[in-house]
PDB file of C-alpha atoms in Angstrom:
ATOM      1  CA  GLN A  17     -59.778  10.719 -31.071  1.00 88.00           C
ATOM      2  CA  LEU A  18     -62.591   8.232 -30.924  1.00 93.00           C
ATOM      3  CA  GLU A  19     -65.350   7.244 -33.304  1.00 95.00           C
ATOM      4  CA  LEU A  20     -68.445   5.521 -31.948  1.00 96.00           C
ATOM      5  CA  VAL A  21     -71.238   3.912 -33.942  1.00 97.00           C
ATOM      6  CA  GLU A  22     -74.434   2.780 -32.250  1.00 98.00           C
ATOM      7  CA  SER A  23     -76.861   0.143 -33.495  1.00 97.00           C
ATOM      8  CA  GLY A  24     -79.707  -2.030 -32.267  1.00 97.00           C
ATOM      9  CA  GLY A  25     -82.467   0.478 -31.676  1.00 96.00           C
ATOM     10  CA  GLY A  26     -86.006  -0.106 -32.824  1.00 97.00           C
ATOM     11  CA  SER A  27     -89.654  -0.164 -31.850  1.00 98.00           C
ATOM     12  CA  VAL A  28     -91.024  -2.553 -29.250  1.00 98.00           C
ATOM     13  CA  GLN A  29     -94.103  -2.983 -27.111  1.00 98.00           C
ATOM     14  CA  ALA A  30     -93.937  -2.187 -23.418  1.00 98.00           C
ATOM     15  CA  GLY A  31     -92.350  -5.073 -21.571  1.00 98.00           C
ATOM     16  CA  GLY A  32     -90.160  -5.972 -24.516  1.00 98.00           C
ATOM     17  CA  SER A  33     -86.372  -6.086 -24.806  1.00 98.00           C
ATOM     18  CA  LEU A  34     -83.686  -4.564 -27.000  1.00 98.00           C
ATOM     19  CA  ARG A  35     -79.927  -4.826 -27.077  1.00 98.00           C
ATOM     20  CA  LEU A  36     -77.962  -1.775 -28.143  1.00 98.00           C
ATOM     21  CA  SER A  37     -74.421  -2.133 -29.415  1.00 98.00           C
ATOM     22  CA  CYS A  38     -71.636   0.359 -29.950  1.00 98.00           C
ATOM     23  CA  GLU A  39     -68.490  -0.112 -31.994  1.00 97.00           C
ATOM     24  CA  VAL A  40     -65.553   2.054 -31.016  1.00 96.00           C
ATOM     25  CA  SER A  41     -62.471   2.877 -33.064  1.00 94.00           C
ATOM     26  CA  GLY A  42     -59.526   5.181 -32.571  1.00 93.00           C
ATOM     27  CA  THR A  43     -57.400   5.564 -29.460  1.00 90.00           C
ATOM     28  CA  THR A  44     -59.406   3.058 -27.437  1.00 89.00           C
ATOM     29  CA  ASP A  45     -56.469   2.349 -25.145  1.00 91.00           C
ATOM     30  CA  LYS A  46     -56.914   5.845 -23.717  1.00 91.00           C
ATOM     31  CA  ILE A  47     -60.540   5.279 -22.688  1.00 92.00           C
ATOM     32  CA  TYR A  48     -61.190   5.519 -18.955  1.00 94.00           C
ATOM     33  CA  SER A  49     -64.974   5.250 -18.792  1.00 96.00           C
ATOM     34  CA  MET A  50     -67.783   4.502 -21.210  1.00 97.00           C
ATOM     35  CA  GLY A  51     -71.518   4.698 -21.014  1.00 98.00           C
ATOM     36  CA  TRP A  52     -74.884   5.425 -22.534  1.00 98.00           C
ATOM     37  CA  PHE A  53     -76.963   8.537 -22.321  1.00 98.00           C
ATOM     38  CA  ARG A  54     -80.350   9.254 -23.837  1.00 97.00           C
ATOM     39  CA  GLN A  55     -82.355  12.229 -24.903  1.00 96.00           C
ATOM     40  CA  ALA A  56     -86.051  12.410 -25.544  1.00 95.00           C
ATOM     41  CA  PRO A  57     -87.833  15.334 -27.226  1.00 91.00           C
ATOM     42  CA  GLU A  58     -88.342  18.242 -24.833  1.00 91.00           C
ATOM     43  CA  LYS A  59     -86.491  16.420 -22.061  1.00 93.00           C
ATOM     44  CA  GLU A  60     -83.021  16.925 -20.666  1.00 93.00           C
ATOM     45  CA  ARG A  61     -80.276  14.548 -21.627  1.00 94.00           C
ATOM     46  CA  GLU A  62     -79.633  11.935 -18.950  1.00 96.00           C
ATOM     47  CA  GLY A  63     -76.801   9.535 -18.404  1.00 97.00           C
ATOM     48  CA  ILE A  64     -78.301   6.098 -17.798  1.00 97.00           C
ATOM     49  CA  ALA A  65     -75.411   3.648 -17.446  1.00 98.00           C
ATOM     50  CA  ALA A  66     -71.647   3.790 -17.169  1.00 98.00           C
ATOM     51  CA  ILE A  67     -68.685   1.461 -16.759  1.00 97.00           C
ATOM     52  CA  ASP A  68     -65.124   2.437 -15.894  1.00 95.00           C
ATOM     53  CA  ARG A  69     -61.790   0.806 -16.598  1.00 94.00           C
ATOM     54  CA  ASN A  70     -62.010  -1.136 -13.349  1.00 94.00           C
ATOM     55  CA  GLY A  71     -65.221  -2.747 -14.532  1.00 94.00           C
ATOM     56  CA  ILE A  72     -67.356  -0.857 -12.051  1.00 97.00           C
ATOM     57  CA  THR A  73     -70.854  -0.180 -13.359  1.00 98.00           C
ATOM     58  CA  THR A  74     -73.498   2.286 -12.301  1.00 98.00           C
ATOM     59  CA  TYR A  75     -77.054   3.084 -13.397  1.00 98.00           C
ATOM     60  CA  ILE A  76     -79.697   5.689 -12.845  1.00 97.00           C
ATOM     61  CA  GLU A  77     -82.420   4.522 -10.522  1.00 97.00           C
ATOM     62  CA  SER A  78     -85.110   4.221 -13.195  1.00 97.00           C
ATOM     63  CA  VAL A  79     -83.228   1.552 -15.155  1.00 98.00           C
ATOM     64  CA  LYS A  80     -81.656  -0.446 -12.325  1.00 98.00           C
ATOM     65  CA  GLY A  81     -82.578  -4.095 -12.576  1.00 97.00           C
ATOM     66  CA  ARG A  82     -83.783  -3.658 -16.164  1.00 98.00           C
ATOM     67  CA  PHE A  83     -80.682  -2.502 -18.072  1.00 98.00           C
ATOM     68  CA  THR A  84     -77.195  -4.046 -18.107  1.00 98.00           C
ATOM     69  CA  ILE A  85     -74.093  -2.401 -19.529  1.00 98.00           C
ATOM     70  CA  SER A  86     -71.139  -4.456 -20.700  1.00 97.00           C
ATOM     71  CA  GLN A  87     -67.966  -3.947 -22.674  1.00 94.00           C
ATOM     72  CA  ASP A  88     -65.268  -6.131 -24.133  1.00 89.00           C
ATOM     73  CA  LYS A  89     -61.790  -5.860 -22.662  1.00 81.00           C
ATOM     74  CA  SER A  90     -60.425  -4.145 -25.734  1.00 83.00           C
ATOM     75  CA  LYS A  91     -63.002  -1.348 -25.240  1.00 81.00           C
ATOM     76  CA  LYS A  92     -63.840  -1.647 -28.902  1.00 91.00           C
ATOM     77  CA  SER A  93     -67.466  -2.517 -28.173  1.00 95.00           C
ATOM     78  CA  LEU A  94     -70.035  -1.548 -25.597  1.00 97.00           C
ATOM     79  CA  ASP A  95     -73.490  -3.060 -25.191  1.00 98.00           C
ATOM     80  CA  LEU A  96     -76.646  -2.117 -23.344  1.00 98.00           C
ATOM     81  CA  GLN A  97     -79.125  -4.921 -22.726  1.00 98.00           C
ATOM     82  CA  MET A  98     -82.564  -3.506 -21.976  1.00 98.00           C
ATOM     83  CA  HIS A  99     -85.437  -5.543 -20.539  1.00 98.00           C
ATOM     84  CA  ARG A 100     -88.964  -4.646 -19.418  1.00 98.00           C
ATOM     85  CA  LEU A 101     -88.913  -1.524 -21.548  1.00 98.00           C
ATOM     86  CA  GLN A 102     -91.426   1.184 -20.741  1.00 97.00           C
ATOM     87  CA  PRO A 103     -92.838   4.056 -22.826  1.00 97.00           C
ATOM     88  CA  GLY A 104     -90.748   6.396 -20.663  1.00 96.00           C
ATOM     89  CA  ASP A 105     -87.627   4.769 -22.104  1.00 97.00           C
ATOM     90  CA  THR A 106     -88.435   6.169 -25.541  1.00 98.00           C
ATOM     91  CA  ALA A 107     -85.493   8.329 -26.606  1.00 98.00           C
ATOM     92  CA  MET A 108     -82.439   8.582 -28.805  1.00 98.00           C
ATOM     93  CA  TYR A 109     -79.670   6.558 -27.164  1.00 98.00           C
ATOM     94  CA  TYR A 110     -76.023   7.509 -27.479  1.00 98.00           C
ATOM     95  CA  CYS A 111     -72.880   5.578 -26.698  1.00 97.00           C
ATOM     96  CA  THR A 112     -70.135   7.694 -25.177  1.00 97.00           C
ATOM     97  CA  ALA A 113     -66.549   7.401 -23.993  1.00 96.00           C
ATOM     98  CA  THR A 114     -64.024   9.562 -22.229  1.00 96.00           C
ATOM     99  CA  ALA A 115     -60.282   9.468 -21.732  1.00 94.00           C
ATOM    100  CA  TRP A 116     -60.548  11.785 -18.740  1.00 94.00           C
ATOM    101  CA  THR A 117     -59.972  10.185 -15.367  1.00 95.00           C
ATOM    102  CA  MET A 118     -63.454   9.788 -13.960  1.00 94.00           C
ATOM    103  CA  ASN A 119     -65.008   6.728 -12.418  1.00 95.00           C
ATOM    104  CA  ALA A 120     -68.361   5.304 -13.431  1.00 96.00           C
ATOM    105  CA  ASP A 121     -70.356   7.424 -10.982  1.00 96.00           C
ATOM    106  CA  GLN A 122     -68.622  10.606 -12.080  1.00 96.00           C
ATOM    107  CA  ALA A 123     -69.000   9.761 -15.757  1.00 96.00           C
ATOM    108  CA  LEU A 124     -72.703   8.976 -15.333  1.00 96.00           C
ATOM    109  CA  VAL A 125     -73.375  12.424 -13.932  1.00 95.00           C
ATOM    110  CA  ALA A 126     -71.064  14.264 -16.315  1.00 95.00           C
ATOM    111  CA  MET A 127     -72.415  12.718 -19.516  1.00 96.00           C
ATOM    112  CA  GLY A 128     -75.835  14.150 -18.748  1.00 93.00           C
ATOM    113  CA  ARG A 129     -74.538  17.725 -18.694  1.00 92.00           C
ATOM    114  CA  GLU A 130     -74.084  20.163 -21.559  1.00 88.00           C
ATOM    115  CA  GLY A 131     -70.364  20.429 -20.830  1.00 89.00           C
ATOM    116  CA  TRP A 132     -69.787  16.778 -21.679  1.00 93.00           C
ATOM    117  CA  ARG A 133     -68.511  17.663 -25.132  1.00 91.00           C
ATOM    118  CA  GLN A 134     -65.323  18.901 -23.467  1.00 92.00           C
ATOM    119  CA  TYR A 135     -64.679  15.457 -22.041  1.00 94.00           C
ATOM    120  CA  GLY A 136     -66.357  12.818 -24.152  1.00 95.00           C
ATOM    121  CA  PHE A 137     -67.048  11.513 -27.611  1.00 96.00           C
ATOM    122  CA  TRP A 138     -70.325  10.037 -28.800  1.00 96.00           C
ATOM    123  CA  GLY A 139     -71.931   8.675 -31.913  1.00 96.00           C
ATOM    124  CA  GLN A 140     -74.976   9.579 -33.986  1.00 97.00           C
ATOM    125  CA  GLY A 141     -77.315   7.681 -31.712  1.00 97.00           C
ATOM    126  CA  THR A 142     -79.911   4.988 -32.202  1.00 98.00           C
ATOM    127  CA  GLN A 143     -83.632   5.493 -31.671  1.00 98.00           C
ATOM    128  CA  VAL A 144     -85.578   3.413 -29.160  1.00 98.00           C
ATOM    129  CA  THR A 145     -89.365   3.658 -29.251  1.00 98.00           C
ATOM    130  CA  VAL A 146     -91.545   1.820 -26.754  1.00 98.00           C
ATOM    131  CA  ALA A 147     -95.266   1.637 -27.446  1.00 97.00           C
ATOM    132  CA  PRO A 148     -97.774   1.301 -24.575  1.00 95.00           C
TER     133      PRO A 148
END
């Protein structure tokens, strides 16, 4: 079992930056991949960044070059550095982790699907609001 707690959200102007953090407790040694997904009102959930146990990272196209995911080796924390934020980035952001064997690309796709609850854990989320 895993418990994840996100922090660092807030309100910024377009072009601004935020750094999201996630603290993880529980059976962290079983984690294979971690990532962040977001959900905005009336929009589908989308995985935006993932990192696997080999340190491989992947991002959705819309955040490439703007967002950077990182984790400590103990897998007890996961960060998402966000630059050049846009109003379209406004959403609730969730940190997630899975012990299932899936690489970063696979995890990125899977965490955006409704069935993710069978594979992953996530926290309560942190709100990011970007004003024009």
